[in-house]
mmCIF file of C-alpha atoms in Angstrom:
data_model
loop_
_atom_site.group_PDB
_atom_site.id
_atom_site.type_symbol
_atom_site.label_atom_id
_atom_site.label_comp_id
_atom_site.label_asym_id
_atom_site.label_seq_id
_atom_site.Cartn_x
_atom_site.Cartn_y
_atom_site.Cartn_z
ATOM 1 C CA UNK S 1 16.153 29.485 -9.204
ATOM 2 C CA UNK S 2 13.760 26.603 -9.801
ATOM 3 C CA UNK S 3 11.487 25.642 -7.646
ATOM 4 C CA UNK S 4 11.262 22.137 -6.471
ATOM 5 C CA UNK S 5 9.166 19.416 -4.942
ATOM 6 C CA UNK S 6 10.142 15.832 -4.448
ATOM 7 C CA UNK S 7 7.965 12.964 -3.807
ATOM 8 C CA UNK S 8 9.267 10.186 -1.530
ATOM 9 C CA UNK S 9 7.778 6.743 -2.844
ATOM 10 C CA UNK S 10 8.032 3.744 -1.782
ATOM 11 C CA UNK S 11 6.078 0.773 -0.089
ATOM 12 C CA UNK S 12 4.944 0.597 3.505
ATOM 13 C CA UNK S 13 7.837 -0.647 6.005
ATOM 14 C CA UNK S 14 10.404 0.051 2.858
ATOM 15 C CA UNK S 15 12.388 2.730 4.521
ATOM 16 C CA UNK S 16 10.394 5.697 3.311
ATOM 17 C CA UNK S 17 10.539 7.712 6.868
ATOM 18 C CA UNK S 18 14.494 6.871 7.071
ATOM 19 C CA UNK S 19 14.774 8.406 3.516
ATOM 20 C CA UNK S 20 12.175 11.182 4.230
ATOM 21 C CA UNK S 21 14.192 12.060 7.460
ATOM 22 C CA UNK S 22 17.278 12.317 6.087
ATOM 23 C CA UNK S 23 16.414 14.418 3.459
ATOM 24 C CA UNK S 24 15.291 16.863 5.874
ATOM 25 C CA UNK S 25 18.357 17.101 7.392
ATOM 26 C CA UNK S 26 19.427 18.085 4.042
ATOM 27 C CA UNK S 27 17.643 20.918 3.851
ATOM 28 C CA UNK S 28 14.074 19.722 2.082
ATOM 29 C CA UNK S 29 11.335 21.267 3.886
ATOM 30 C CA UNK S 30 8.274 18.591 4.783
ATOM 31 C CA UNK S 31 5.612 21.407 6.052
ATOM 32 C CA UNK S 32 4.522 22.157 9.435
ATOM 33 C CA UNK S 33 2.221 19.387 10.353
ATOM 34 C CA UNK S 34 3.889 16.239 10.555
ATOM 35 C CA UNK S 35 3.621 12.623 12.344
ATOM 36 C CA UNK S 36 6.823 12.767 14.658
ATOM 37 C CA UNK S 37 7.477 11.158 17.793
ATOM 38 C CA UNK S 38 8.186 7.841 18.552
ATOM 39 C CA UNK S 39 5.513 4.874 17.595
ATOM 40 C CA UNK S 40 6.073 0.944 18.276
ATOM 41 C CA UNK S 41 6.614 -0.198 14.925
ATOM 42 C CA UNK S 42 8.500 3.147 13.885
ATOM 43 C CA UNK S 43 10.670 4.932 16.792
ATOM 44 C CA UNK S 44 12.401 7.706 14.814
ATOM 45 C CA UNK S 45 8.898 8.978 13.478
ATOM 46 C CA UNK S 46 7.066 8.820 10.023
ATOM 47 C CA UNK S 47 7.707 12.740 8.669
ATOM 48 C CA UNK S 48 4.097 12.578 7.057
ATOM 49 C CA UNK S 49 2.220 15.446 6.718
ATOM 50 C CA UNK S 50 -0.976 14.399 8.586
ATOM 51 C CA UNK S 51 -3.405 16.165 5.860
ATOM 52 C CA UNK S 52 -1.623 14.191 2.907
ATOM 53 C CA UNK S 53 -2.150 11.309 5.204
ATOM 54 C CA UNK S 54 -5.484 12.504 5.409
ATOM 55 C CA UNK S 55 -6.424 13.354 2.040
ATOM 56 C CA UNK S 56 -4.565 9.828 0.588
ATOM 57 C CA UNK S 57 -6.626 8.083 3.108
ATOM 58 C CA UNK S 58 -10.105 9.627 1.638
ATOM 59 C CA UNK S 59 -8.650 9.039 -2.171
ATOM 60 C CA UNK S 60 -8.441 5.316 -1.716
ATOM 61 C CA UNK S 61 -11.474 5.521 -0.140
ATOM 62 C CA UNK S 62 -13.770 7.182 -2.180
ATOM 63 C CA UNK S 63 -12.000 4.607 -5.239
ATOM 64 C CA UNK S 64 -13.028 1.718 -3.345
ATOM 65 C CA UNK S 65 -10.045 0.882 -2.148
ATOM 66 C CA UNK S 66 -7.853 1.404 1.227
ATOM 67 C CA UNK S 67 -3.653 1.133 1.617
ATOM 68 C CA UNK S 68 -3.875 -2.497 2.053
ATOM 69 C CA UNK S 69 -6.118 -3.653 -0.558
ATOM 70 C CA UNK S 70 -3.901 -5.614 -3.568
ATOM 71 C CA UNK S 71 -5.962 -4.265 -5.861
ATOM 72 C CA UNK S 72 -5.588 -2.265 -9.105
ATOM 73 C CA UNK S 73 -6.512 1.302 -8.976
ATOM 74 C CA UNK S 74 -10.144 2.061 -11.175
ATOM 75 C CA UNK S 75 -9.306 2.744 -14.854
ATOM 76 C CA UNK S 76 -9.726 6.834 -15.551
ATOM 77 C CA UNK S 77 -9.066 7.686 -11.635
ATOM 78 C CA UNK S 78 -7.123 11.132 -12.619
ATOM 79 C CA UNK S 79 -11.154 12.282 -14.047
ATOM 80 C CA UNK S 80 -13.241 11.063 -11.362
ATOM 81 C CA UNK S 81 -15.346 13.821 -10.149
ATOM 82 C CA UNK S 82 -15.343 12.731 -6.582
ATOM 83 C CA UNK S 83 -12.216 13.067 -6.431
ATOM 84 C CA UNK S 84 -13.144 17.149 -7.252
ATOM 85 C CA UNK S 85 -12.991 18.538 -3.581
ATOM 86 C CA UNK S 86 -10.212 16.649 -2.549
ATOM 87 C CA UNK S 87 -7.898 17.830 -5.091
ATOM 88 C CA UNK S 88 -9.018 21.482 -4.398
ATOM 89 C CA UNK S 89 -8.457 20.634 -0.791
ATOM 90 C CA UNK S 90 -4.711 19.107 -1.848
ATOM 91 C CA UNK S 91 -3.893 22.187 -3.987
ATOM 92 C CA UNK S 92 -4.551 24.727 -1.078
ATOM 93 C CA UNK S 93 -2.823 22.536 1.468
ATOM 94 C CA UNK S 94 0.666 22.932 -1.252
ATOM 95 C CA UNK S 95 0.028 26.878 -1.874
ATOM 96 C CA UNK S 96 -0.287 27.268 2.042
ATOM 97 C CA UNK S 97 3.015 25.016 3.154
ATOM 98 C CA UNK S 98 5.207 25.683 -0.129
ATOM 99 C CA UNK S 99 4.537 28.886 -1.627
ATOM 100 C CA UNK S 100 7.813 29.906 -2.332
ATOM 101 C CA UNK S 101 9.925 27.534 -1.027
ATOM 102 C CA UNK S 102 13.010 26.094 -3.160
ATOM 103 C CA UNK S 103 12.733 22.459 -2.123
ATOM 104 C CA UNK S 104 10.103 20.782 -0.761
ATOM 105 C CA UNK S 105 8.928 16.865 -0.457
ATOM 106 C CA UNK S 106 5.504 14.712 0.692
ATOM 107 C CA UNK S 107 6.106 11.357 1.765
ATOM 108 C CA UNK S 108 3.275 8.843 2.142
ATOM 109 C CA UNK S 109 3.232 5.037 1.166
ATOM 110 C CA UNK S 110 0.344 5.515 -0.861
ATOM 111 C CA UNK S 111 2.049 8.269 -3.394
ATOM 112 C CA UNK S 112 3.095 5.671 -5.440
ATOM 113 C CA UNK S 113 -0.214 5.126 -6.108
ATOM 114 C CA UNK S 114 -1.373 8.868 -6.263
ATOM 115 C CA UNK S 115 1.558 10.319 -7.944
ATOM 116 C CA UNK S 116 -1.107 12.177 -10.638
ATOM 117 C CA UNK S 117 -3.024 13.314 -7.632
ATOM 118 C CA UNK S 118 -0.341 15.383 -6.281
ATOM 119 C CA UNK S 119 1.378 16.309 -9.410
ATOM 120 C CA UNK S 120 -1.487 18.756 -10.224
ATOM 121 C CA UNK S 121 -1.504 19.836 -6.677
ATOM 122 C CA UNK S 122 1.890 20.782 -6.992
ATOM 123 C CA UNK S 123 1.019 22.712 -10.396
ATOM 124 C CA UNK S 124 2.051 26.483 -9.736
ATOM 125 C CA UNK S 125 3.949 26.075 -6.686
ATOM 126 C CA UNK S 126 6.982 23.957 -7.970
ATOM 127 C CA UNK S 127 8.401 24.171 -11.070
ATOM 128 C CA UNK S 128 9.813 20.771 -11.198
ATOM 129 C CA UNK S 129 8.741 17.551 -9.684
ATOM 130 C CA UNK S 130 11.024 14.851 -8.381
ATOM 131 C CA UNK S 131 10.495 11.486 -7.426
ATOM 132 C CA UNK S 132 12.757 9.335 -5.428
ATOM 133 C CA UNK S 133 12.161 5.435 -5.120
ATOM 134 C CA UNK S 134 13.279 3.405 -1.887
ATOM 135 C CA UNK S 135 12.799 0.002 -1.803
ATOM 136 C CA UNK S 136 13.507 -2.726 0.139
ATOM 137 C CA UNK S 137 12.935 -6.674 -0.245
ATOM 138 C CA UNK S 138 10.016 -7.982 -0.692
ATOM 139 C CA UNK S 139 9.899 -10.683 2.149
ATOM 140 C CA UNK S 140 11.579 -8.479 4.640
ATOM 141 C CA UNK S 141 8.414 -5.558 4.111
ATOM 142 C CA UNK S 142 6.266 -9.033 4.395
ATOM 143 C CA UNK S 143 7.733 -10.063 7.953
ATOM 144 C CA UNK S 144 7.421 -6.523 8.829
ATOM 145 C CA UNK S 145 3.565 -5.936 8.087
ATOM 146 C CA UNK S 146 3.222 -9.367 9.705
ATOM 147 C CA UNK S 147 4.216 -8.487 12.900
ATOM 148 C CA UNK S 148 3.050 -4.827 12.962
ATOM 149 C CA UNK S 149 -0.837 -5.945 11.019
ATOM 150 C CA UNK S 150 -0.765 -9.445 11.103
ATOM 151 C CA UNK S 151 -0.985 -9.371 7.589
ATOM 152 C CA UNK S 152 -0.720 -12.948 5.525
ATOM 153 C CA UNK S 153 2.436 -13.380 3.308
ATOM 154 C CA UNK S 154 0.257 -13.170 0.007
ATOM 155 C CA UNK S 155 -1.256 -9.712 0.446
ATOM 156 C CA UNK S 156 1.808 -8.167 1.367
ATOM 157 C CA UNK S 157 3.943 -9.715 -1.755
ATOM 158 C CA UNK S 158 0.929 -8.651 -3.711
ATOM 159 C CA UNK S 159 0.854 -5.008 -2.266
ATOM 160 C CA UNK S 160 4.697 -4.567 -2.368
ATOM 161 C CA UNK S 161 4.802 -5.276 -6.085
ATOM 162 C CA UNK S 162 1.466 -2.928 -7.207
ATOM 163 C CA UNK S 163 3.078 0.001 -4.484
ATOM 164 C CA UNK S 164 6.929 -0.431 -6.346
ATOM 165 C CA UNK S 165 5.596 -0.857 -9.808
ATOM 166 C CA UNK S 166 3.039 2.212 -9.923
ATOM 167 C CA UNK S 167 6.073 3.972 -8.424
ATOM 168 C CA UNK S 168 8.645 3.217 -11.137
ATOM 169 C CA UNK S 169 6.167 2.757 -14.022
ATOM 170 C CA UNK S 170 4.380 6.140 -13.802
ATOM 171 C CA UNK S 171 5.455 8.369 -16.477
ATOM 172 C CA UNK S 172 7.075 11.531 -15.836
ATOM 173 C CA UNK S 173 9.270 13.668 -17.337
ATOM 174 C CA UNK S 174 11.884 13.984 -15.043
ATOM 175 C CA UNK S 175 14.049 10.444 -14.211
ATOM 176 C CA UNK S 176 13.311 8.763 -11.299
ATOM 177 C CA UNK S 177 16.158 8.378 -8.857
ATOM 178 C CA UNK S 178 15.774 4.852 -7.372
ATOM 179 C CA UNK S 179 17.816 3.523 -4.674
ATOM 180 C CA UNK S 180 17.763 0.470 -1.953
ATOM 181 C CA UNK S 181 17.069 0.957 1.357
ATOM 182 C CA UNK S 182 20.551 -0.930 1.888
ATOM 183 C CA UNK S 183 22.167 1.824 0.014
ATOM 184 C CA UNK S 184 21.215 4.421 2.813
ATOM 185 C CA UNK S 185 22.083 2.235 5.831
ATOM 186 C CA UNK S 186 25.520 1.249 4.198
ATOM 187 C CA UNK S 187 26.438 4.800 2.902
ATOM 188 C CA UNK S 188 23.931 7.576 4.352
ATOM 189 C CA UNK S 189 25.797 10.766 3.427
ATOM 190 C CA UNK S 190 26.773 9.428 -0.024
ATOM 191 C CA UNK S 191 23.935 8.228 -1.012
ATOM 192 C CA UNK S 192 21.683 11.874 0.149
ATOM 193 C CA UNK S 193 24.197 13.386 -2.021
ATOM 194 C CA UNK S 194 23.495 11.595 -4.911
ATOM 195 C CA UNK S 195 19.824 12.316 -4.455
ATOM 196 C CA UNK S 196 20.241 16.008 -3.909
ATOM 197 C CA UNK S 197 22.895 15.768 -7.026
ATOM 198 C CA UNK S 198 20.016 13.961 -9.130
ATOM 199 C CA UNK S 199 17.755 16.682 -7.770
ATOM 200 C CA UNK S 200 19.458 19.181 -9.326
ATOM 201 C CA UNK S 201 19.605 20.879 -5.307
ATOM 202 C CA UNK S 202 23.548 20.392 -4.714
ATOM 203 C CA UNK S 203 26.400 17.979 -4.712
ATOM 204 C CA UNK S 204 28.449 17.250 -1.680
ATOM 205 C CA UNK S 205 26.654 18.110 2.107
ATOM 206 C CA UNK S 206 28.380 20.284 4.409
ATOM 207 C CA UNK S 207 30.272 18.319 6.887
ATOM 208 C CA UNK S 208 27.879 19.017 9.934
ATOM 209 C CA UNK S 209 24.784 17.685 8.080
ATOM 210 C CA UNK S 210 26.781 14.979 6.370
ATOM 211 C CA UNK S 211 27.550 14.443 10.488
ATOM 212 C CA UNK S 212 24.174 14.627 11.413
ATOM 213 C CA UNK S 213 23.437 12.359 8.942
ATOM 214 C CA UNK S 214 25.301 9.711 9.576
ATOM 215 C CA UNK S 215 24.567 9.653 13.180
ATOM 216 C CA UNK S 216 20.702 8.854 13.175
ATOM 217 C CA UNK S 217 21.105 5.972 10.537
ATOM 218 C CA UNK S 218 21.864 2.503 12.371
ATOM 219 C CA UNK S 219 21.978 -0.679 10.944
ATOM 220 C CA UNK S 220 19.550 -2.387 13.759
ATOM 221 C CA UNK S 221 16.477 0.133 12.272
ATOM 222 C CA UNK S 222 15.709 -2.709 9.843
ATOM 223 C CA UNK S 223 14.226 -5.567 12.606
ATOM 224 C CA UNK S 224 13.943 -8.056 9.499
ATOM 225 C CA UNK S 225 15.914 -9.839 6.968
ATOM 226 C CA UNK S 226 15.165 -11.599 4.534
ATOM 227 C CA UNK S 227 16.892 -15.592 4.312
ATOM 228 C CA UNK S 228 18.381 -17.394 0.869
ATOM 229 C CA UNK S 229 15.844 -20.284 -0.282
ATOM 230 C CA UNK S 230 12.335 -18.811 1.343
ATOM 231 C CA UNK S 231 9.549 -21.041 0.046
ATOM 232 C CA UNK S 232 7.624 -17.456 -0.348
ATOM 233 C CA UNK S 233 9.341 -16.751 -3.343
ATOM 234 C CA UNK S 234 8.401 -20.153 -4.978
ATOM 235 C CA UNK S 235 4.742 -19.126 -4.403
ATOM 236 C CA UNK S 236 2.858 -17.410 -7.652
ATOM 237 C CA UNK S 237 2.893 -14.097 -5.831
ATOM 238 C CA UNK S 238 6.851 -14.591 -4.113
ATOM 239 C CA UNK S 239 7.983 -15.341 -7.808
ATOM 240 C CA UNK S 240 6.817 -11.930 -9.040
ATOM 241 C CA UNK S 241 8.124 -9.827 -6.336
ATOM 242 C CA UNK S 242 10.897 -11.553 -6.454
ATOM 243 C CA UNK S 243 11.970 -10.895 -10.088
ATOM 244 C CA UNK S 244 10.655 -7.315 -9.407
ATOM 245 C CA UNK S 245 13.137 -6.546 -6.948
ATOM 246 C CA UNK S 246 15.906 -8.296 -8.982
ATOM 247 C CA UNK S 247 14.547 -5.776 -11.621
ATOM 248 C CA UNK S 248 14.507 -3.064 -9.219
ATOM 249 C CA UNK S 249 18.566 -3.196 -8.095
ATOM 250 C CA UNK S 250 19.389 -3.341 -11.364
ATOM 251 C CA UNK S 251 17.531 -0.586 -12.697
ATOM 252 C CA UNK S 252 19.061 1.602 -9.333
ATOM 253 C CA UNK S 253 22.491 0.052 -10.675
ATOM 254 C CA UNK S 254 21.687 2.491 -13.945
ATOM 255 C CA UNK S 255 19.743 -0.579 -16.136
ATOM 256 C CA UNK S 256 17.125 -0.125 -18.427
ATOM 257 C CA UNK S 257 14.363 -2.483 -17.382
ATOM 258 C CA UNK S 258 11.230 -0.766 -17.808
ATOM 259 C CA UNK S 259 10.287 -3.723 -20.515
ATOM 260 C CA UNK S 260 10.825 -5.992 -17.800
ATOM 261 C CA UNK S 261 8.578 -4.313 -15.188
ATOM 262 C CA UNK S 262 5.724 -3.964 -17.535
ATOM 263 C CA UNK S 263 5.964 -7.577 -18.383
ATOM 264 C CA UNK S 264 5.717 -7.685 -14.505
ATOM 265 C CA UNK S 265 2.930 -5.584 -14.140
ATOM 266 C CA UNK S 266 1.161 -7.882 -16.855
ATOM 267 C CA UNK S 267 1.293 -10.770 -15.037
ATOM 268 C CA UNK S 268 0.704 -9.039 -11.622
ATOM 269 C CA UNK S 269 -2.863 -7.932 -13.320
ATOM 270 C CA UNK S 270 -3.239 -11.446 -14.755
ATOM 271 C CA UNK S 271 -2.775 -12.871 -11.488
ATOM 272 C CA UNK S 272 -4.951 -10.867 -9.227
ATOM 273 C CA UNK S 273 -8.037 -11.334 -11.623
ATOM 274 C CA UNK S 274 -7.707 -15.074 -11.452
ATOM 275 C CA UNK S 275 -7.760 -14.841 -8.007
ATOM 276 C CA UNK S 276 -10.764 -12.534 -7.785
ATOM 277 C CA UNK S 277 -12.507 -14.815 -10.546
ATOM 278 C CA UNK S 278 -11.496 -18.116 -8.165
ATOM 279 C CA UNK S 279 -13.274 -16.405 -5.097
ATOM 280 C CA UNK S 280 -16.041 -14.839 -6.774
ATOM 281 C CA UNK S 281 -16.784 -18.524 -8.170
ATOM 282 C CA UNK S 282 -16.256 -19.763 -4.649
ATOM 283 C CA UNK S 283 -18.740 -17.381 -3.167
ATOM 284 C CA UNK S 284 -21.512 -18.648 -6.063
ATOM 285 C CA UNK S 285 -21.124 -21.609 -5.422
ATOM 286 C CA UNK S 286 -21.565 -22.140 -1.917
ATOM 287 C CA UNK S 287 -23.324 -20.170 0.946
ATOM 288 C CA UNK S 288 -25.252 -20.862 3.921
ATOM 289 C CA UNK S 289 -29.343 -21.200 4.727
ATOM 290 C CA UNK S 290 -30.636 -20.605 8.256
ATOM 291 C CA UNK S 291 -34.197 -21.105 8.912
ATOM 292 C CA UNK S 292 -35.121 -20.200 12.494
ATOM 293 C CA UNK S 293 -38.453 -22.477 14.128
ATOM 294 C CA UNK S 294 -40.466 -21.514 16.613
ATOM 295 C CA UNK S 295 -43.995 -22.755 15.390
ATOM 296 C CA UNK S 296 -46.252 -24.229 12.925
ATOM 297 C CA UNK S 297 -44.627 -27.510 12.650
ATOM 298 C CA UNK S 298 -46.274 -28.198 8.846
ATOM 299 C CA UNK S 299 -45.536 -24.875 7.594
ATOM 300 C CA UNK S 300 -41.871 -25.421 8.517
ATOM 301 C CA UNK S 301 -41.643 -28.637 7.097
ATOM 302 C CA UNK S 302 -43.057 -26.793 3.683
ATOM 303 C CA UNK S 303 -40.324 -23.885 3.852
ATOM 304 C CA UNK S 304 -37.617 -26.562 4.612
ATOM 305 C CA UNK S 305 -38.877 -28.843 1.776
ATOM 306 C CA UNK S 306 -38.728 -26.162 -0.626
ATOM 307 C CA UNK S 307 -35.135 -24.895 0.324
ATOM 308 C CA UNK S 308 -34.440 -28.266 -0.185
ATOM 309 C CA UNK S 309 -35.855 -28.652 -3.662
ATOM 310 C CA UNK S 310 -34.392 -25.379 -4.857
ATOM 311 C CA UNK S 311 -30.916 -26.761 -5.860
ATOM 312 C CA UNK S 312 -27.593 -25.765 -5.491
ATOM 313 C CA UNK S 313 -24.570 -26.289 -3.335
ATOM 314 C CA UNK S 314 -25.513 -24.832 0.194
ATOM 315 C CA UNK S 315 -25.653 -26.072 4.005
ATOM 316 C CA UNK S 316 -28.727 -25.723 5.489
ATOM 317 C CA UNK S 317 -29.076 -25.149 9.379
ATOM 318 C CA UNK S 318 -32.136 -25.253 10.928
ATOM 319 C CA UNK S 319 -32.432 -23.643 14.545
ATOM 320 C CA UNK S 320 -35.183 -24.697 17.238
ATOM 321 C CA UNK S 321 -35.397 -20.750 18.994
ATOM 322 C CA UNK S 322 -36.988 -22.265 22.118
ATOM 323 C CA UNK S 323 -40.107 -23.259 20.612
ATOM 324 C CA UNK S 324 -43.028 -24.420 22.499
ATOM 325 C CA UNK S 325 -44.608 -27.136 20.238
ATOM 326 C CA UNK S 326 -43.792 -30.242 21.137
ATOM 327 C CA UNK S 327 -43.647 -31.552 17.685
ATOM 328 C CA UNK S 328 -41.155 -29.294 16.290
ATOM 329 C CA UNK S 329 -38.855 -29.763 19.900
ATOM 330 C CA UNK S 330 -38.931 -33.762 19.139
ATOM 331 C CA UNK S 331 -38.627 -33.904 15.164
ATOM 332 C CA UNK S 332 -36.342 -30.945 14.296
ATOM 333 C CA UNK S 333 -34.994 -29.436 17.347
ATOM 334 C CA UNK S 334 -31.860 -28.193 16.431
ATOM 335 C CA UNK S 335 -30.823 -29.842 13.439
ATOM 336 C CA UNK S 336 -28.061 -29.176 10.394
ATOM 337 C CA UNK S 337 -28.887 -30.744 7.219
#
């Protein structure tokens, strides 16, 4: 019999933990160290293994990057030597929680950035690896990491469209299976079915776990929804996640649109480095010159003069710190030029 593992992707606040749960009901095992219990902004618990959580955490971090940074991963990532330790560390973590078990799964919002990572982790331990794809709408993750991070609209639209497209865009031999989050609060037991069935791991669930099932999903789990005619989707960023996700049903309907998400990803890429070019620019451009007095009234005058002469677009604030010549107190004191 094959062995298995499945990876659960999908974006921060997409549904990921619903899916993840579920599927444990179904019989895949998650390991023996996870995040359960009930949190604020997630009352049915997040069925993460805390040392994928940790190791993820250390990957971003030692790429420059963190789980909410809109940001393309670093060409060549899968080679990066400091990434050496870590992947030894993720390899022993798999042989020690899935060494000979039939079906296993990792969920963590930042797989779907990772997916490599983990893949040779799970070298040796699973014969085949899965990968199944919630996702939910773009604006409705946005209000969500809004009120749990206070994140701005932009960054979220941006994140939600590089997590879902390195998710569905990663090559791999095996098809992805793909599904709403809708789908699993409208139909739980059918729709774990069809992921076990595209697993290769089974057909239809026993009628006590397709019970069990259906009585921890509710309807009121999703706290936000997202309304007809947002002006977020008219914005450069809401236009892109917004013909991703239009991409997204209709590729979990059974279309081909892989053209169409790599066009996507194109202008996702195109956009973010005209943004960073835009701020970089800004940053040049302006910045601020503080020049703290205290004494030595004609030697100030000489530094300020020759700040002044130097050029460029700048504010320049000079601050009296309590200085004790008169002079400087009466012609400068606290002045911003």
């Amino acid at each position: 019999m094959a062995r298995r593992a499945v990876f659960i992707l999908g974006m921060h606040r997409s549904g990921t933990s619903l899916l993840t749960s579920l599927l444990h009901v179904a019989g895949v095992q998650l390991g023996s160290d996870l995040l359960l219990g009930a949190a604020p902004e997630n009352n049915r618990g997040f069925w993460e293994h805390r040392e994928v959580v940790r190791i993820n955490e250390e990957l971003l971090a030692r790429l420059g990057l963190s789980w909410s940074a809109p940001s393309p991963l670093p060409a060549g990532r899968a080679a990066d030597p400091r990434l050496n330790a870590l992947a030894d560390h993720a390899a022993e973590l798999v042989r020690r929680e899935f060494t000979g078990v039939a079906l296993w799964g990792i969920k963590d919002p930042r797989l779907c950035r990772l997916q490599p990572f983990w893949e040779r982790a799970a070298a040796g331990v699973a014969d085949e690896v899965h990968a199944v794809h919630v996702f939910r709408h773009p604006l409705e993750v946005a209000d969500s990491l809004h009120a749990r991070n206070g994140m701005p609209p932009e960054q979220s639209l941006l994140l939600w469209l590089f997590h879902n497209l390195e998710a569905v865009l990663h090559p791999r031999q095996l098809p992805l299976v793909s599904i709403p989050v809708r789908s699993i609060l409208e139909a739980p037991s059918a729709t774990i079915a069809h992921v076990l069935a595209a697993l290769g791991a089974g057909g239809d669930l026993p009628p006590a776990v397709a019970q069990a099932i259906g009585q921890l999903v509710e309807p009121a789990l999703l706290h936000h929804r997202a309304q007809p005619g947002d002006p977020r989707l008219d914005t450069p960023a809401g236009a892109l996640a917004g013909r991703c996700h239009d991409c997204l049903e209709r590729q979990a309907a059974g279309t081909d649109v892989v053209a169409e998400l790599e066009e996507i990803r194109s202008q996702l890429l195109a956009l973010v480095e005209t943004r960073r070019r835009s701020i970089a620019a800004r940053a040049c451009r302006t910045a601020d010159v503080i020049v703290p007095v205290y004494a030595g009234f004609e030697s100030t005058m000489r530094c300020i003069d020759a700040v002044l002469q130097g050029g460029g677009d700048f504010d320049l604030l000079v601050i009296n710190d309590a200085s004790p010549d008169v002079t400087i107190t009466q012609q400068i004191g606290r002045a911003h030029v």
